[in-house]
Amino acid sequence: MAPNMNPRKVPIPEQKPDERVKNFNEVTLGYTPGQAQEEALRCLQCKTRPCVAGCPVNVKIPEFIKKVSEGDFEEAYGILVSENCLPAICGRVCPQETQCEALCVRSKKGEPVGIGRLERFVADYAMEKMPEQVPEIKKNGIRVAVAGSGPAGLTCAGELARLGYDVTIFEALHALGGVLMYGIPEFRLPKKLVEKEIAGALKLGVRIEKNVIVGKSITVDELLQGGFKAVFIGCGAGLPSFLKIEGENLNGVYSANEFLTRVNLMKAYDFPRSPTPVKMGKKVAVIGGGNVAMDAARTAKRLGADEVYIVYRRSEKELPARLEEIHHAKEEGIILKLLAAPVKILGENGWVTGMECVEMELGEPDASGRRRPIEKKESNFVFPVETVIIAIGGTPNPLIRQTTPGLQVQKWGGIVVDEATMKTSKENVYAGGDIVTGAATVILAMGAGKKAARAIHEALNTKIPA
Amino acid sequence: MYPILSKQKLSNHVEEITVRAPYVARRCEPGQFIILRVDDEGERIPFTIAECDAEQGTVSIIYQVVGYTTRKLSEKKAGDTISDFVGPLGKPAELHHHERVVGVGGGVGAAPLYPQLKKLSEMGVEVDLILGARNKDLVILEDKFRTFCKNIYITTDDGSYGMKGLVTDKLKELIEKGVKYDEVIAIGPLVMMKFVSLLTKQYGIKTSVSLNPVMIDGTGMCGGCRVTVGGETKFVCVDGPDFDGHRVDYDELMRRQGMYKTEESHACRIGLRH
């Protein structure tokens, strides 16, 4: 069939903003088969395939899209999962605009091919329509431990299981998925879908030990002594940073981690049917400008807040959140308070009543390449809020580095690895994801998990047994 | 799933359960705690470990039935299971080779106090105990403490058992009488730990307390349990739960503990450790 030369992507159906702020259902509804085929025909099947290099797990993008255009969704799914074990998740949360889609040749004149939307369509189709298949795998009897069941750990475990290893995942929480379960909200990533996709990806006989904290319940050394030939550490960067300003321990101040964990993992939005509560004021300030800040702000709105502010110290151009999320947030009435930084949280009787901020202006670019925010003298202003959510990022939990002698870490706590193999300074120990890079994306963590799995395979497979 | 191996009523409102949880049992030390979720719809609630047996892979916790989770726990029998049971969490208590220490336990706080005093006694420290409760029914573990404590003093608010009055009255009396304690370990309601700390500060006696804020994950990833200690923010779940009693901002912590009061009474549910 001739390619579809429309410069714009086939629009994706969405819930209307005024309806969706009243529920936690998914905002984006996904393509119909017809829409998917129409969009797939926008792919020129170019020989250079730059999109593939933009994907951290190197999905064979033109191949799977070709199958979509032909209406062979099952075949498309097979191609997709040969490289990516969590396509329904990636299709929803990857920042395609800076990865695969950024390199699409169609973006030179118009919009790139909607690769993420097509990936999502195929994964959803498969989940709904295709019988589950468990491929036969020849086990090699070699045991590998994976600490953490976030995107990095899941991918590493899945890849190794496919290669025949006996993999055990150790997870500290009562649910698998890491940030996919406790961080990203239901309205962006439905938890039922996450559970199902993870269960499918681990069908290859991965053992799960929930409620086990590596570094506390068991150490990395104990794992190695206990018969695991390699350990992959994918424990993320879950320790929340606070602002260290006055009033931060007032009632009504949350870290985004706590707020989102209560709402997503513990389903506080369903209180009292779910016994975990959450407190939500009518006016809410979210500090920070990343995806987590957008998630927290949009969640606050859904919990009934009237006015929700994103307070960010740079300008809109520098907001680190995905464009789509900023767009959705604005549609839902989230107010951006830009070039402002909090200096003090105000309270009465122990509860938050307001926030004192200072105006900022942008100076010269700093080490990160973004223009440095500078405080404007005597520009302090106060605005009333009842809830403050701090979403300024996090650092790795110190439990593992404190209990693993010989593991080299950065000053900020990140584990030092060889970038080609994800190997740490400690023999047979690998690491990847946010615990190496600091807070990044789901797909980068998956890429690291995949790379580590291959390196572990190479290292263990070439070793001559004693 | 974590099977309940045995269950025992310590009084009308206080129960002890022993759970098979080998990962917790193999490493746990006095002062540490666990977080459990009764069932798949449950909340995550912390409980201090009262006893554990590494060889048997068992862990015991003691609780007073006061809210949603403890009520659900009290409905369970030996042979039933608990969905989630994770630990050991927190830092072990720092126990020193002192000459003489007094433990002050308030209500169910006696349960977390027990393993600390027992260990001290095993280390050769002379241990006294002041056990306080609202009434006789809430005085627990007395017999177990008797096996190693040199002196045991009991106080009840209503005078139904032991001396009528507060643990601080008894502690003050002992100190004034000239009993020399190298350290006071106080575990119980926040207000009790606050007043014990205020008292011992006057006499310059080192005091350790075990804090019990609202928690979610218990692994340091949310900061819900934060507390100001010596002017610095600490996470109780990873930096504690034991702290220098003279440096804790109790008023802030009590305020934070009451954050979900409305919600708790709304559904007769509570988010605190009992």
JSON list of C-alpha atoms in Angstrom, two decimals, chain A residues 214-403:
[
{"chain": "A", "resi": 214, "resn": "VAL", "atom": "CA", "xyz": [18.34, -6.59, 49.73]},
{"chain": "A", "resi": 215, "resn": "GLY", "atom": "CA", "xyz": [20.72, -4.80, 52.06]},
{"chain": "A", "resi": 216, "resn": "LYS", "atom": "CA", "xyz": [18.51, -5.49, 55.05]},
{"chain": "A", "resi": 217, "resn": "SER", "atom": "CA", "xyz": [16.76, -8.88, 54.93]},
{"chain": "A", "resi": 218, "resn": "ILE", "atom": "CA", "xyz": [19.69, -10.30, 52.97]},
{"chain": "A", "resi": 219, "resn": "THR", "atom": "CA", "xyz": [22.94, -8.80, 51.70]},
{"chain": "A", "resi": 220, "resn": "VAL", "atom": "CA", "xyz": [24.52, -8.95, 48.26]},
{"chain": "A", "resi": 221, "resn": "ASP", "atom": "CA", "xyz": [27.41, -10.99, 49.69]},
{"chain": "A", "resi": 222, "resn": "GLU", "atom": "CA", "xyz": [25.00, -13.48, 51.21]},
{"chain": "A", "resi": 223, "resn": "LEU", "atom": "CA", "xyz": [23.32, -13.88, 47.83]},
{"chain": "A", "resi": 224, "resn": "LEU", "atom": "CA", "xyz": [26.66, -14.59, 46.16]},
{"chain": "A", "resi": 225, "resn": "GLN", "atom": "CA", "xyz": [27.67, -17.01, 48.91]},
{"chain": "A", "resi": 226, "resn": "GLY", "atom": "CA", "xyz": [24.26, -18.66, 48.71]},
{"chain": "A", "resi": 227, "resn": "GLY", "atom": "CA", "xyz": [24.75, -19.91, 45.19]},
{"chain": "A", "resi": 228, "resn": "PHE", "atom": "CA", "xyz": [23.80, -16.99, 42.97]},
{"chain": "A", "resi": 229, "resn": "LYS", "atom": "CA", "xyz": [26.50, -16.66, 40.31]},
{"chain": "A", "resi": 230, "resn": "ALA", "atom": "CA", "xyz": [25.69, -13.03, 39.63]},
{"chain": "A", "resi": 231, "resn": "VAL", "atom": "CA", "xyz": [23.61, -10.26, 41.20]},
{"chain": "A", "resi": 232, "resn": "PHE", "atom": "CA", "xyz": [21.94, -7.42, 39.31]},
{"chain": "A", "resi": 233, "resn": "ILE", "atom": "CA", "xyz": [21.10, -4.37, 41.41]},
{"chain": "A", "resi": 234, "resn": "GLY", "atom": "CA", "xyz": [18.17, -2.36, 40.08]},
{"chain": "A", "resi": 235, "resn": "CYS", "atom": "CA", "xyz": [16.89, -0.64, 43.19]},
{"chain": "A", "resi": 236, "resn": "GLY", "atom": "CA", "xyz": [16.26, 2.77, 41.71]},
{"chain": "A", "resi": 237, "resn": "ALA", "atom": "CA", "xyz": [16.64, 6.20, 43.25]},
{"chain": "A", "resi": 238, "resn": "GLY", "atom": "CA", "xyz": [13.76, 6.10, 45.65]},
{"chain": "A", "resi": 239, "resn": "LEU", "atom": "CA", "xyz": [15.06, 8.21, 48.53]},
{"chain": "A", "resi": 240, "resn": "PRO", "atom": "CA", "xyz": [13.19, 11.51, 48.27]},
{"chain": "A", "resi": 241, "resn": "SER", "atom": "CA", "xyz": [15.04, 14.82, 48.41]},
{"chain": "A", "resi": 242, "resn": "PHE", "atom": "CA", "xyz": [13.57, 17.56, 50.56]},
{"chain": "A", "resi": 243, "resn": "LEU", "atom": "CA", "xyz": [14.14, 21.31, 50.21]},
{"chain": "A", "resi": 244, "resn": "LYS", "atom": "CA", "xyz": [15.55, 21.75, 53.73]},
{"chain": "A", "resi": 245, "resn": "ILE", "atom": "CA", "xyz": [13.50, 24.89, 54.27]},
{"chain": "A", "resi": 246, "resn": "GLU", "atom": "CA", "xyz": [11.53, 26.01, 57.29]},
{"chain": "A", "resi": 247, "resn": "GLY", "atom": "CA", "xyz": [8.13, 24.42, 57.71]},
{"chain": "A", "resi": 248, "resn": "GLU", "atom": "CA", "xyz": [8.90, 21.28, 55.75]},
{"chain": "A", "resi": 249, "resn": "ASN", "atom": "CA", "xyz": [7.69, 18.95, 58.50]},
{"chain": "A", "resi": 250, "resn": "LEU", "atom": "CA", "xyz": [4.32, 20.66, 58.89]},
{"chain": "A", "resi": 251, "resn": "ASN", "atom": "CA", "xyz": [1.23, 18.52, 58.43]},
{"chain": "A", "resi": 252, "resn": "GLY", "atom": "CA", "xyz": [0.18, 18.75, 54.80]},
{"chain": "A", "resi": 253, "resn": "VAL", "atom": "CA", "xyz": [3.70, 18.58, 53.36]},
{"chain": "A", "resi": 254, "resn": "TYR", "atom": "CA", "xyz": [4.36, 15.40, 51.38]},
{"chain": "A", "resi": 255, "resn": "SER", "atom": "CA", "xyz": [7.24, 14.08, 49.37]},
{"chain": "A", "resi": 256, "resn": "ALA", "atom": "CA", "xyz": [5.89, 13.15, 45.92]},
{"chain": "A", "resi": 257, "resn": "ASN", "atom": "CA", "xyz": [6.95, 9.60, 46.71]},
{"chain": "A", "resi": 258, "resn": "GLU", "atom": "CA", "xyz": [4.76, 9.43, 49.77]},
{"chain": "A", "resi": 259, "resn": "PHE", "atom": "CA", "xyz": [1.84, 11.14, 48.09]},
{"chain": "A", "resi": 260, "resn": "LEU", "atom": "CA", "xyz": [1.98, 8.96, 44.98]},
{"chain": "A", "resi": 261, "resn": "THR", "atom": "CA", "xyz": [2.64, 5.76, 46.95]},
{"chain": "A", "resi": 262, "resn": "ARG", "atom": "CA", "xyz": [-0.39, 6.39, 49.10]},
{"chain": "A", "resi": 263, "resn": "VAL", "atom": "CA", "xyz": [-2.57, 7.08, 46.06]},
{"chain": "A", "resi": 264, "resn": "ASN", "atom": "CA", "xyz": [-1.20, 4.57, 43.52]},
{"chain": "A", "resi": 265, "resn": "LEU", "atom": "CA", "xyz": [0.13, 1.61, 45.45]},
{"chain": "A", "resi": 266, "resn": "MET", "atom": "CA", "xyz": [-2.16, 1.86, 48.47]},
{"chain": "A", "resi": 267, "resn": "LYS", "atom": "CA", "xyz": [-5.14, 3.19, 46.47]},
{"chain": "A", "resi": 268, "resn": "ALA", "atom": "CA", "xyz": [-5.87, 6.04, 48.86]},
{"chain": "A", "resi": 269, "resn": "TYR", "atom": "CA", "xyz": [-8.15, 7.55, 46.18]},
{"chain": "A", "resi": 270, "resn": "ASP", "atom": "CA", "xyz": [-10.52, 4.75, 47.08]},
{"chain": "A", "resi": 271, "resn": "PHE", "atom": "CA", "xyz": [-10.53, 5.54, 50.82]},
{"chain": "A", "resi": 272, "resn": "PRO", "atom": "CA", "xyz": [-12.25, 4.29, 52.96]},
{"chain": "A", "resi": 273, "resn": "ARG", "atom": "CA", "xyz": [-12.72, 1.16, 50.85]},
{"chain": "A", "resi": 274, "resn": "SER", "atom": "CA", "xyz": [-8.97, 1.06, 50.83]},
{"chain": "A", "resi": 275, "resn": "PRO", "atom": "CA", "xyz": [-7.79, 1.71, 54.39]},
{"chain": "A", "resi": 276, "resn": "THR", "atom": "CA", "xyz": [-4.85, 3.99, 53.56]},
{"chain": "A", "resi": 277, "resn": "PRO", "atom": "CA", "xyz": [-5.86, 7.68, 53.77]},
{"chain": "A", "resi": 278, "resn": "VAL", "atom": "CA", "xyz": [-4.46, 10.76, 52.03]},
{"chain": "A", "resi": 279, "resn": "LYS", "atom": "CA", "xyz": [-5.03, 14.41, 52.91]},
{"chain": "A", "resi": 280, "resn": "MET", "atom": "CA", "xyz": [-5.80, 16.86, 50.17]},
{"chain": "A", "resi": 281, "resn": "GLY", "atom": "CA", "xyz": [-6.29, 20.59, 50.59]},
{"chain": "A", "resi": 282, "resn": "LYS", "atom": "CA", "xyz": [-8.26, 22.84, 48.26]},
{"chain": "A", "resi": 283, "resn": "LYS", "atom": "CA", "xyz": [-5.13, 24.71, 47.18]},
{"chain": "A", "resi": 284, "resn": "VAL", "atom": "CA", "xyz": [-2.07, 22.66, 46.42]},
{"chain": "A", "resi": 285, "resn": "ALA", "atom": "CA", "xyz": [1.48, 23.54, 45.43]},
{"chain": "A", "resi": 286, "resn": "VAL", "atom": "CA", "xyz": [3.71, 20.98, 43.76]},
{"chain": "A", "resi": 287, "resn": "ILE", "atom": "CA", "xyz": [7.39, 21.90, 43.82]},
{"chain": "A", "resi": 288, "resn": "GLY", "atom": "CA", "xyz": [9.36, 20.73, 40.78]},
{"chain": "A", "resi": 289, "resn": "GLY", "atom": "CA", "xyz": [8.91, 20.47, 37.03]},
{"chain": "A", "resi": 290, "resn": "GLY", "atom": "CA", "xyz": [9.51, 16.85, 36.07]},
{"chain": "A", "resi": 291, "resn": "ASN", "atom": "CA", "xyz": [7.10, 14.06, 35.20]},
{"chain": "A", "resi": 292, "resn": "VAL", "atom": "CA", "xyz": [6.71, 13.23, 38.88]},
{"chain": "A", "resi": 293, "resn": "ALA", "atom": "CA", "xyz": [5.60, 16.80, 39.58]},
{"chain": "A", "resi": 294, "resn": "MET", "atom": "CA", "xyz": [3.05, 16.62, 36.74]},
{"chain": "A", "resi": 295, "resn": "ASP", "atom": "CA", "xyz": [1.81, 13.26, 38.03]},
{"chain": "A", "resi": 296, "resn": "ALA", "atom": "CA", "xyz": [1.44, 14.61, 41.56]},
{"chain": "A", "resi": 297, "resn": "ALA", "atom": "CA", "xyz": [-0.35, 17.78, 40.38]},
{"chain": "A", "resi": 298, "resn": "ARG", "atom": "CA", "xyz": [-2.80, 15.90, 38.17]},
{"chain": "A", "resi": 299, "resn": "THR", "atom": "CA", "xyz": [-3.42, 13.39, 40.97]},
{"chain": "A", "resi": 300, "resn": "ALA", "atom": "CA", "xyz": [-4.14, 16.23, 43.43]},
{"chain": "A", "resi": 301, "resn": "LYS", "atom": "CA", "xyz": [-6.71, 17.64, 41.03]},
{"chain": "A", "resi": 302, "resn": "ARG", "atom": "CA", "xyz": [-8.43, 14.26, 40.80]},
{"chain": "A", "resi": 303, "resn": "LEU", "atom": "CA", "xyz": [-8.55, 14.03, 44.58]},
{"chain": "A", "resi": 304, "resn": "GLY", "atom": "CA", "xyz": [-10.66, 17.17, 44.61]},
{"chain": "A", "resi": 305, "resn": "ALA", "atom": "CA", "xyz": [-8.21, 20.08, 44.87]},
{"chain": "A", "resi": 306, "resn": "ASP", "atom": "CA", "xyz": [-9.60, 23.28, 43.31]},
{"chain": "A", "resi": 307, "resn": "GLU", "atom": "CA", "xyz": [-6.34, 25.01, 42.51]},
{"chain": "A", "resi": 308, "resn": "VAL", "atom": "CA", "xyz": [-3.14, 23.14, 41.81]},
{"chain": "A", "resi": 309, "resn": "TYR", "atom": "CA", "xyz": [0.11, 24.99, 41.15]},
{"chain": "A", "resi": 310, "resn": "ILE", "atom": "CA", "xyz": [3.33, 23.69, 39.68]},
{"chain": "A", "resi": 311, "resn": "VAL", "atom": "CA", "xyz": [6.05, 25.82, 41.26]},
{"chain": "A", "resi": 312, "resn": "TYR", "atom": "CA", "xyz": [9.22, 25.67, 39.17]},
{"chain": "A", "resi": 313, "resn": "ARG", "atom": "CA", "xyz": [12.31, 27.80, 39.39]},
{"chain": "A", "resi": 314, "resn": "ARG", "atom": "CA", "xyz": [13.07, 28.00, 35.68]},
{"chain": "A", "resi": 315, "resn": "SER", "atom": "CA", "xyz": [10.78, 28.89, 32.75]},
{"chain": "A", "resi": 316, "resn": "GLU", "atom": "CA", "xyz": [8.38, 26.69, 30.79]},
{"chain": "A", "resi": 317, "resn": "LYS", "atom": "CA", "xyz": [11.01, 25.93, 28.17]},
{"chain": "A", "resi": 318, "resn": "GLU", "atom": "CA", "xyz": [13.22, 24.21, 30.74]},
{"chain": "A", "resi": 319, "resn": "LEU", "atom": "CA", "xyz": [10.47, 22.08, 32.32]},
{"chain": "A", "resi": 320, "resn": "PRO", "atom": "CA", "xyz": [11.93, 18.56, 32.33]},
{"chain": "A", "resi": 321, "resn": "ALA", "atom": "CA", "xyz": [8.54, 16.84, 32.10]},
{"chain": "A", "resi": 322, "resn": "ARG", "atom": "CA", "xyz": [7.33, 15.31, 28.83]},
{"chain": "A", "resi": 323, "resn": "LEU", "atom": "CA", "xyz": [5.53, 17.74, 26.55]},
{"chain": "A", "resi": 324, "resn": "GLU", "atom": "CA", "xyz": [2.49, 15.50, 26.46]},
{"chain": "A", "resi": 325, "resn": "GLU", "atom": "CA", "xyz": [2.27, 15.53, 30.25]},
{"chain": "A", "resi": 326, "resn": "ILE", "atom": "CA", "xyz": [2.60, 19.32, 30.44]},
{"chain": "A", "resi": 327, "resn": "HIS", "atom": "CA", "xyz": [-0.08, 19.60, 27.77]},
{"chain": "A", "resi": 328, "resn": "HIS", "atom": "CA", "xyz": [-2.40, 17.23, 29.62]},
{"chain": "A", "resi": 329, "resn": "ALA", "atom": "CA", "xyz": [-1.74, 19.01, 32.92]},
{"chain": "A", "resi": 330, "resn": "LYS", "atom": "CA", "xyz": [-2.60, 22.39, 31.42]},
{"chain": "A", "resi": 331, "resn": "GLU", "atom": "CA", "xyz": [-5.76, 21.01, 29.82]},
{"chain": "A", "resi": 332, "resn": "GLU", "atom": "CA", "xyz": [-6.78, 19.79, 33.26]},
{"chain": "A", "resi": 333, "resn": "GLY", "atom": "CA", "xyz": [-6.36, 23.26, 34.73]},
{"chain": "A", "resi": 334, "resn": "ILE", "atom": "CA", "xyz": [-3.00, 22.88, 36.47]},
{"chain": "A", "resi": 335, "resn": "ILE", "atom": "CA", "xyz": [-1.50, 26.36, 36.90]},
{"chain": "A", "resi": 336, "resn": "LEU", "atom": "CA", "xyz": [2.18, 26.86, 36.15]},
{"chain": "A", "resi": 337, "resn": "LYS", "atom": "CA", "xyz": [3.89, 29.21, 38.58]},
{"chain": "A", "resi": 338, "resn": "LEU", "atom": "CA", "xyz": [7.20, 29.61, 36.81]},
{"chain": "A", "resi": 339, "resn": "LEU", "atom": "CA", "xyz": [10.43, 31.33, 37.82]},
{"chain": "A", "resi": 340, "resn": "ALA", "atom": "CA", "xyz": [9.54, 30.94, 41.45]},
{"chain": "A", "resi": 341, "resn": "ALA", "atom": "CA", "xyz": [11.28, 29.07, 44.27]},
{"chain": "A", "resi": 342, "resn": "PRO", "atom": "CA", "xyz": [9.93, 28.33, 47.74]},
{"chain": "A", "resi": 343, "resn": "VAL", "atom": "CA", "xyz": [11.91, 29.71, 50.67]},
{"chain": "A", "resi": 344, "resn": "LYS", "atom": "CA", "xyz": [9.59, 28.87, 53.55]},
{"chain": "A", "resi": 345, "resn": "ILE", "atom": "CA", "xyz": [6.45, 26.88, 54.22]},
{"chain": "A", "resi": 346, "resn": "LEU", "atom": "CA", "xyz": [4.08, 28.69, 56.52]},
{"chain": "A", "resi": 347, "resn": "GLY", "atom": "CA", "xyz": [1.78, 27.06, 59.03]},
{"chain": "A", "resi": 348, "resn": "GLU", "atom": "CA", "xyz": [-0.72, 27.49, 61.82]},
{"chain": "A", "resi": 349, "resn": "ASN", "atom": "CA", "xyz": [-1.44, 24.95, 64.55]},
{"chain": "A", "resi": 350, "resn": "GLY", "atom": "CA", "xyz": [0.95, 22.61, 62.84]},
{"chain": "A", "resi": 351, "resn": "TRP", "atom": "CA", "xyz": [-0.79, 22.61, 59.45]},
{"chain": "A", "resi": 352, "resn": "VAL", "atom": "CA", "xyz": [0.34, 24.23, 56.22]},
{"chain": "A", "resi": 353, "resn": "THR", "atom": "CA", "xyz": [-1.36, 27.53, 55.46]},
{"chain": "A", "resi": 354, "resn": "GLY", "atom": "CA", "xyz": [0.85, 29.01, 52.78]},
{"chain": "A", "resi": 355, "resn": "MET", "atom": "CA", "xyz": [4.16, 29.22, 51.07]},
{"chain": "A", "resi": 356, "resn": "GLU", "atom": "CA", "xyz": [6.66, 32.02, 50.78]},
{"chain": "A", "resi": 357, "resn": "CYS", "atom": "CA", "xyz": [8.44, 32.10, 47.44]},
{"chain": "A", "resi": 358, "resn": "VAL", "atom": "CA", "xyz": [10.99, 34.25, 45.77]},
{"chain": "A", "resi": 359, "resn": "GLU", "atom": "CA", "xyz": [10.94, 35.22, 42.08]},
{"chain": "A", "resi": 360, "resn": "MET", "atom": "CA", "xyz": [13.76, 33.99, 39.88]},
{"chain": "A", "resi": 361, "resn": "GLU", "atom": "CA", "xyz": [15.36, 35.10, 36.65]},
{"chain": "A", "resi": 362, "resn": "LEU", "atom": "CA", "xyz": [17.50, 33.09, 34.28]},
{"chain": "A", "resi": 363, "resn": "GLY", "atom": "CA", "xyz": [21.24, 33.66, 34.04]},
{"chain": "A", "resi": 364, "resn": "GLU", "atom": "CA", "xyz": [23.95, 31.91, 32.05]},
{"chain": "A", "resi": 365, "resn": "PRO", "atom": "CA", "xyz": [23.66, 28.19, 31.23]},
{"chain": "A", "resi": 366, "resn": "ASP", "atom": "CA", "xyz": [25.02, 25.93, 33.98]},
{"chain": "A", "resi": 367, "resn": "ALA", "atom": "CA", "xyz": [26.76, 22.55, 33.82]},
{"chain": "A", "resi": 368, "resn": "SER", "atom": "CA", "xyz": [23.50, 20.87, 32.78]},
{"chain": "A", "resi": 369, "resn": "GLY", "atom": "CA", "xyz": [23.23, 23.27, 29.82]},
{"chain": "A", "resi": 370, "resn": "ARG", "atom": "CA", "xyz": [20.12, 24.89, 31.23]},
{"chain": "A", "resi": 371, "resn": "ARG", "atom": "CA", "xyz": [20.08, 28.54, 32.18]},
{"chain": "A", "resi": 372, "resn": "ARG", "atom": "CA", "xyz": [20.79, 28.95, 35.86]},
{"chain": "A", "resi": 373, "resn": "PRO", "atom": "CA", "xyz": [17.96, 30.42, 37.94]},
{"chain": "A", "resi": 374, "resn": "ILE", "atom": "CA", "xyz": [19.01, 33.44, 40.01]},
{"chain": "A", "resi": 375, "resn": "GLU", "atom": "CA", "xyz": [17.04, 34.87, 42.89]},
{"chain": "A", "resi": 376, "resn": "LYS", "atom": "CA", "xyz": [15.55, 38.34, 42.35]},
{"chain": "A", "resi": 377, "resn": "LYS", "atom": "CA", "xyz": [16.33, 40.43, 45.38]},
{"chain": "A", "resi": 378, "resn": "GLU", "atom": "CA", "xyz": [13.39, 41.39, 47.59]},
{"chain": "A", "resi": 379, "resn": "SER", "atom": "CA", "xyz": [10.86, 39.74, 45.35]},
{"chain": "A", "resi": 380, "resn": "ASN", "atom": "CA", "xyz": [9.42, 37.51, 48.10]},
{"chain": "A", "resi": 381, "resn": "PHE", "atom": "CA", "xyz": [5.73, 36.81, 47.91]},
{"chain": "A", "resi": 382, "resn": "VAL", "atom": "CA", "xyz": [3.34, 34.62, 49.85]},
{"chain": "A", "resi": 383, "resn": "PHE", "atom": "CA", "xyz": [0.50, 32.56, 48.52]},
{"chain": "A", "resi": 384, "resn": "PRO", "atom": "CA", "xyz": [-1.97, 30.49, 50.49]},
{"chain": "A", "resi": 385, "resn": "VAL", "atom": "CA", "xyz": [-1.90, 26.69, 50.08]},
{"chain": "A", "resi": 386, "resn": "GLU", "atom": "CA", "xyz": [-3.04, 23.83, 52.28]},
{"chain": "A", "resi": 387, "resn": "THR", "atom": "CA", "xyz": [-0.98, 21.05, 50.75]},
{"chain": "A", "resi": 388, "resn": "VAL", "atom": "CA", "xyz": [2.61, 21.10, 49.52]},
{"chain": "A", "resi": 389, "resn": "ILE", "atom": "CA", "xyz": [4.06, 18.22, 47.51]},
{"chain": "A", "resi": 390, "resn": "ILE", "atom": "CA", "xyz": [7.81, 18.15, 47.01]},
{"chain": "A", "resi": 391, "resn": "ALA", "atom": "CA", "xyz": [8.83, 16.61, 43.69]},
{"chain": "A", "resi": 392, "resn": "ILE", "atom": "CA", "xyz": [12.47, 17.62, 43.29]},
{"chain": "A", "resi": 393, "resn": "GLY", "atom": "CA", "xyz": [13.85, 14.15, 42.66]},
{"chain": "A", "resi": 394, "resn": "GLY", "atom": "CA", "xyz": [15.56, 11.54, 44.75]},
{"chain": "A", "resi": 395, "resn": "THR", "atom": "CA", "xyz": [18.75, 9.64, 45.34]},
{"chain": "A", "resi": 396, "resn": "PRO", "atom": "CA", "xyz": [19.55, 5.93, 45.71]},
{"chain": "A", "resi": 397, "resn": "ASN", "atom": "CA", "xyz": [18.60, 4.29, 48.97]},
{"chain": "A", "resi": 398, "resn": "PRO", "atom": "CA", "xyz": [21.81, 3.81, 51.00]},
{"chain": "A", "resi": 399, "resn": "LEU", "atom": "CA", "xyz": [20.89, 0.32, 52.26]},
{"chain": "A", "resi": 400, "resn": "ILE", "atom": "CA", "xyz": [22.76, -1.57, 49.55]},
{"chain": "A", "resi": 401, "resn": "ARG", "atom": "CA", "xyz": [25.90, 0.53, 49.46]},
{"chain": "A", "resi": 402, "resn": "GLN", "atom": "CA", "xyz": [26.13, 0.47, 53.26]},
{"chain": "A", "resi": 403, "resn": "THR", "atom": "CA", "xyz": [25.99, -3.31, 53.38]}
]
